[in-house]
Short mmCIF file of C-alpha atoms in Angstrom, two decimals:
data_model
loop_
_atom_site.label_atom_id
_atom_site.label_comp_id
_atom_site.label_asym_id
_atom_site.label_seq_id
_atom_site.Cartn_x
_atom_site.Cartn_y
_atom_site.Cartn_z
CA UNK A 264 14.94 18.60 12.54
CA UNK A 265 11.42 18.54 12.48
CA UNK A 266 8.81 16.27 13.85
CA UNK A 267 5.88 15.71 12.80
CA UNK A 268 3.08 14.15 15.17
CA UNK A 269 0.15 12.31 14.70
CA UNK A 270 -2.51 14.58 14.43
CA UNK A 271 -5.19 13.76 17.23
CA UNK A 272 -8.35 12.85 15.14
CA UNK A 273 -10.44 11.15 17.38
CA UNK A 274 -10.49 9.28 20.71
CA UNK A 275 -11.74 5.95 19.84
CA UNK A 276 -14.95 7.10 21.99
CA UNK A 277 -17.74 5.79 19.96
CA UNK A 278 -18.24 8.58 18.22
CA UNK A 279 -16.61 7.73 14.95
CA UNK A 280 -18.09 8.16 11.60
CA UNK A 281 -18.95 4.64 9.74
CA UNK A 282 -16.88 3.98 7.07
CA UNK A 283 -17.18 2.08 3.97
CA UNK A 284 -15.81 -1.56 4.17
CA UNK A 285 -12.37 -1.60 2.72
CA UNK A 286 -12.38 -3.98 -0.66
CA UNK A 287 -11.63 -4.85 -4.11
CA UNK A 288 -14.16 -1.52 -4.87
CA UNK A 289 -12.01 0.80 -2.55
CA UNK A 290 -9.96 3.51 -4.75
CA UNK A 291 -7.05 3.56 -2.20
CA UNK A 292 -6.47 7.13 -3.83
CA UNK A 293 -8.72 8.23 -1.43
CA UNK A 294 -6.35 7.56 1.31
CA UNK A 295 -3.61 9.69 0.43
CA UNK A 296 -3.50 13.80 0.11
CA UNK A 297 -1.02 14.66 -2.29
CA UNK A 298 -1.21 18.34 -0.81
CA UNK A 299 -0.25 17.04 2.38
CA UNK A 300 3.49 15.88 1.03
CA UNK A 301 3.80 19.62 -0.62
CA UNK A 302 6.00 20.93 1.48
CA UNK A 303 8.87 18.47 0.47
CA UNK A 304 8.42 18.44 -3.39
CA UNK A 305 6.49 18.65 -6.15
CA UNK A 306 3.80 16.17 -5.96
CA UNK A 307 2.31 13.56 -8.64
CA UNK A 308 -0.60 11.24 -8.14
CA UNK A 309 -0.35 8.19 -9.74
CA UNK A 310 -3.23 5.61 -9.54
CA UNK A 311 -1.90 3.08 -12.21
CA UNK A 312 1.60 3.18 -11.13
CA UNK A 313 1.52 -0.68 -9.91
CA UNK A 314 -1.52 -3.44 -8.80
CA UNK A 315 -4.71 -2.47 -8.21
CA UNK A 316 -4.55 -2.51 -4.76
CA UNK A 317 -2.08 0.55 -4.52
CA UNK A 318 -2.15 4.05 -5.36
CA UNK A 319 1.14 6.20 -5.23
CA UNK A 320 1.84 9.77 -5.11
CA UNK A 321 5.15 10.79 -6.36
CA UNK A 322 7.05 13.42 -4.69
CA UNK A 323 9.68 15.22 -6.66
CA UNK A 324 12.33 16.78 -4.21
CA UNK A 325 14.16 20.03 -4.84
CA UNK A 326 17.84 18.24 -5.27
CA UNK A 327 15.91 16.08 -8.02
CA UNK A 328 15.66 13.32 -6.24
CA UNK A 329 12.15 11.33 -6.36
CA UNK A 330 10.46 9.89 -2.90
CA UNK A 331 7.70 6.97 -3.92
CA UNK A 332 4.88 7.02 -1.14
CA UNK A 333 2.95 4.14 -1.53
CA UNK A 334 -0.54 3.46 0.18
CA UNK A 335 -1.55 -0.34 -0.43
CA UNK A 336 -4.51 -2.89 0.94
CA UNK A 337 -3.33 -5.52 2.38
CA UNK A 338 -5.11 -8.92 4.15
CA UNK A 339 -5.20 -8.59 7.78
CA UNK A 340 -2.05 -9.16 9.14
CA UNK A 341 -1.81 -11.48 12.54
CA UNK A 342 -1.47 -9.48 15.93
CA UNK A 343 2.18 -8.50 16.42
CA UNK A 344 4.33 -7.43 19.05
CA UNK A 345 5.38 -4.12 16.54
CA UNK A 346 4.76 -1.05 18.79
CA UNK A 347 1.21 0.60 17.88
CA UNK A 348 -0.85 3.30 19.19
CA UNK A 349 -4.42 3.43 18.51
CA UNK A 350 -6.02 6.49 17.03
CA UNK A 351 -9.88 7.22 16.77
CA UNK A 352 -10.95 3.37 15.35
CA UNK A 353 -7.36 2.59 13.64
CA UNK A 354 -4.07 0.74 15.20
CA UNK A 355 -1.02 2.26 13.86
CA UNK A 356 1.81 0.02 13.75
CA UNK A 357 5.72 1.68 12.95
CA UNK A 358 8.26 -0.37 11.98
CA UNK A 359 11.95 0.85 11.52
CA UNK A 360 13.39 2.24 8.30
CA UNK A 361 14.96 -0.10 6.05
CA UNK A 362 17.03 -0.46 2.90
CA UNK A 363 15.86 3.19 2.33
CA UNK A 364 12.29 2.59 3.25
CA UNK A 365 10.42 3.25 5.69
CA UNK A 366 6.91 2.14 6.38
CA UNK A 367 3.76 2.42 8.67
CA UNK A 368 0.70 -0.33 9.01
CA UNK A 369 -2.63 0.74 10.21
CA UNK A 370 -5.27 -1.60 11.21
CA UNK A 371 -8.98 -0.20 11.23
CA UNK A 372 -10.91 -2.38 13.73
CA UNK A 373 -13.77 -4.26 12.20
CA UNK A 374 -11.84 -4.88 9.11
CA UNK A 375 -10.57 -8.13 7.33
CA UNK A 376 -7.89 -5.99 5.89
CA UNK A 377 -4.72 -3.32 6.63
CA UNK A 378 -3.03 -0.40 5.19
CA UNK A 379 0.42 -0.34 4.30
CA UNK A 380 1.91 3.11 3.68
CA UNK A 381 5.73 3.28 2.57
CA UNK A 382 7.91 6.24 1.78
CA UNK A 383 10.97 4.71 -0.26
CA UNK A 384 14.12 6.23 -1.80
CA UNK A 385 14.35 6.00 -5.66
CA UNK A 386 17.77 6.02 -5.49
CA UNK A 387 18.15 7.86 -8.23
CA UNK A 388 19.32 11.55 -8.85
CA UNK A 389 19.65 13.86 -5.74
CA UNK A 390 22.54 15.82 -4.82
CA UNK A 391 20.85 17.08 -1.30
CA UNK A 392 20.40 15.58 2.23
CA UNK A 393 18.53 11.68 2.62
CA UNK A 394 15.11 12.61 2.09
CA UNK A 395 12.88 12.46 5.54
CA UNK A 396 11.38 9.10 4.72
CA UNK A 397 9.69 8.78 8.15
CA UNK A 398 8.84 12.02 8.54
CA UNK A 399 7.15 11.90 5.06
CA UNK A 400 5.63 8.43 5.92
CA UNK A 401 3.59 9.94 8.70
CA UNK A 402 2.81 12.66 7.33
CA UNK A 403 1.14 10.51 4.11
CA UNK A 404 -0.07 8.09 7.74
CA UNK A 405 -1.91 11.54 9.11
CA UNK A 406 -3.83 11.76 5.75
CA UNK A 407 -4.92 7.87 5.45
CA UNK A 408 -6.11 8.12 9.25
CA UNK A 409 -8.33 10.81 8.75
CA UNK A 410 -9.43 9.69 5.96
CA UNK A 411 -10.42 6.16 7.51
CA UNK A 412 -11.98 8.10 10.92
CA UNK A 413 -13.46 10.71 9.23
CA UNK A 414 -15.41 7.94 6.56
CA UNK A 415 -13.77 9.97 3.58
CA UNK A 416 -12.72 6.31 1.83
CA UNK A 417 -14.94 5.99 -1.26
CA UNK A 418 -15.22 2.92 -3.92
CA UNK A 419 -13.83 3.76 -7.38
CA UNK A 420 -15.64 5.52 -9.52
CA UNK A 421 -14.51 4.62 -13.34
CA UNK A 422 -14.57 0.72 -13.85
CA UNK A 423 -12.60 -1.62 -15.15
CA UNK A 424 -12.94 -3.21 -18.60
CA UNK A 425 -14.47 -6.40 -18.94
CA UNK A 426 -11.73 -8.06 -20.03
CA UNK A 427 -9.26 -6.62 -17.12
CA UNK A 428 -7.25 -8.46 -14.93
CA UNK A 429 -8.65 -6.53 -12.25
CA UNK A 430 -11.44 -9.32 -12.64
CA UNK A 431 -9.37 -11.97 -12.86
CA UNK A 432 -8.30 -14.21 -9.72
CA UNK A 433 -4.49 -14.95 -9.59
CA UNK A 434 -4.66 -17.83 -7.44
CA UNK A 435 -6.05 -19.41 -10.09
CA UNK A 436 -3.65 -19.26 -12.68
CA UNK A 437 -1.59 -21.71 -11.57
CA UNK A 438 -2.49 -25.64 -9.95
CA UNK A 439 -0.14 -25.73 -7.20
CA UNK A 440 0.65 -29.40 -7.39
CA UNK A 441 2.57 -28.20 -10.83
CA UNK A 442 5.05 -26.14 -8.38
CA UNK A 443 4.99 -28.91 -5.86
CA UNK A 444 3.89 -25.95 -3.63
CA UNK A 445 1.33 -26.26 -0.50
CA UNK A 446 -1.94 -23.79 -0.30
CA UNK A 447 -1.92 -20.69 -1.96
CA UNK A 448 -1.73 -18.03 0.28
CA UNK A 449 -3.48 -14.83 -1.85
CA UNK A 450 -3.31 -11.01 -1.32
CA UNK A 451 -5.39 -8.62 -1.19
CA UNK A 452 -8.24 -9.29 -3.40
CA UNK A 453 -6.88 -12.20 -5.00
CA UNK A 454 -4.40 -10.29 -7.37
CA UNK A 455 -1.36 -11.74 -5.88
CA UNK A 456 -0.73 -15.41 -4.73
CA UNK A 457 1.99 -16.41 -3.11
CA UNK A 458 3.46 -20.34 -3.13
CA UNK A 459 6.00 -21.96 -0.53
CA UNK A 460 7.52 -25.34 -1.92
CA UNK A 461 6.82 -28.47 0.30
CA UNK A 462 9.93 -29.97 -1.52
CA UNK A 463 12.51 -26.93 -1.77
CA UNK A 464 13.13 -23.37 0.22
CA UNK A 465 11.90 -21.67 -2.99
CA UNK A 466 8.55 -19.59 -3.12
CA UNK A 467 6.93 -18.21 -6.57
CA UNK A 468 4.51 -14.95 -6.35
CA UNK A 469 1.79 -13.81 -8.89
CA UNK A 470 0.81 -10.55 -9.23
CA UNK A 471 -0.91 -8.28 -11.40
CA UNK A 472 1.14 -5.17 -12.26
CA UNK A 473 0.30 -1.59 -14.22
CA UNK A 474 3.63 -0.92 -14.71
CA UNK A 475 5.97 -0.90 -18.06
CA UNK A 476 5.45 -4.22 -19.77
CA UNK A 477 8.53 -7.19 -19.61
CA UNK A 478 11.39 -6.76 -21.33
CA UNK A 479 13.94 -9.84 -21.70
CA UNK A 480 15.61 -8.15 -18.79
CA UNK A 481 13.28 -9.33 -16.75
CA UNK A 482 13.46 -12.94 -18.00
CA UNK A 483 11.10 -15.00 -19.15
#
């Protein structure tokens, strides 16, 4: 067994280093450190591997298995009774794994937005030992936290095309009346809205993917 601690970055003392704002011009690839997940596989970055609000790095275990950590900006989340620790300017929230994920929340104060960082199973291939989600979960936490104390989160620095849905606003795709749905209630920069019926216990979610395009498995 190994454990691996949160590294002690700062002590919240004033003396932190100002940070860029976290928003729709944040590369959240500055938040992770591929290097850092080495130790348990071969590592891939990929920046396009869902929304635009995500950026994944890949790790490729030994046993050929695959471990997805994601790092994703969220909305602020409402306070929560979750254990959390706070370390330099940043609330860490840890939450138990689950249906082979396992995930960690961190809250920088001053912000009108989280970080969600997930290490999940792929289920796929791997003759070896459950991979060390949490363990590999903090250890991708360590890197976003010193990133967000140290000021090391920078906007992104190729744009978008003109024509890109990273401009567009998914909340208004759709007149909720036509879903018989109350408010929209959008993500993080607008490129996922969420309905809630006011007539049935269905909900309907928008969101603007990278990934392979839709097949007719995936319906229609």
């Amino acid at each position: 067994m190994a454990a691996v601690p949160l590294v002690p970055l700062l002590t919240g003392s004033g003396n932190e280093t100002a940070r860029p704002p976290l928003n729709r011009d944040t590369d959240p690839c500055t938040l992770t450190a591929p290097a850092a997940l080495a130790r348990y596989g071969e590592t891939e970055q990929d920046p396009a591997y869902g929304g635009f609000d995500r950026c994944d790095v890949l790790v490729h275990r030994p046993d050929g298995g695959t471990v997805d950590v994601r790092v994703e900006l969220d909305p602020a989340t409402p306070e929560t009774t979750e254990p959390a620790r706070t370390v330099g300017s940043v609330k860490v929230l840890k939450t138990p794994p689950d249906d082979g994920t396992c995930e960690r929340r961190l809250a920088p104060s001053g912000e009108d937005a989280t970080v969600t960082i997930s290490a999940k199973d792929d289920g796929e291939g791997g003759d070896g030992d459950d991979p060390p989600l949490c363990e590999m979960a903090d250890t991708a936490t360590n890197s976003a936290l010193a990133a967000l104390n140290e000021g090391k989160v920078r906007p992104r620095t190729t744009p978008f095309p003109a024509n890109s849905l990273f401009h567009r606003n998914a909340c208004a795709l759709i007149d909720p009346t036509a879903l018989h749905a109350g408010p929209p209630r959008p993500g993080f920069a607008n490129w996922l809205c969420r309905y809630s019926s006011t007539t049935t216990d269905l909900d309907a979610v928008i969101f603007f993917d990278r990934g392979r395009p839709p097949s007719p498995t995936d319906g229609t």
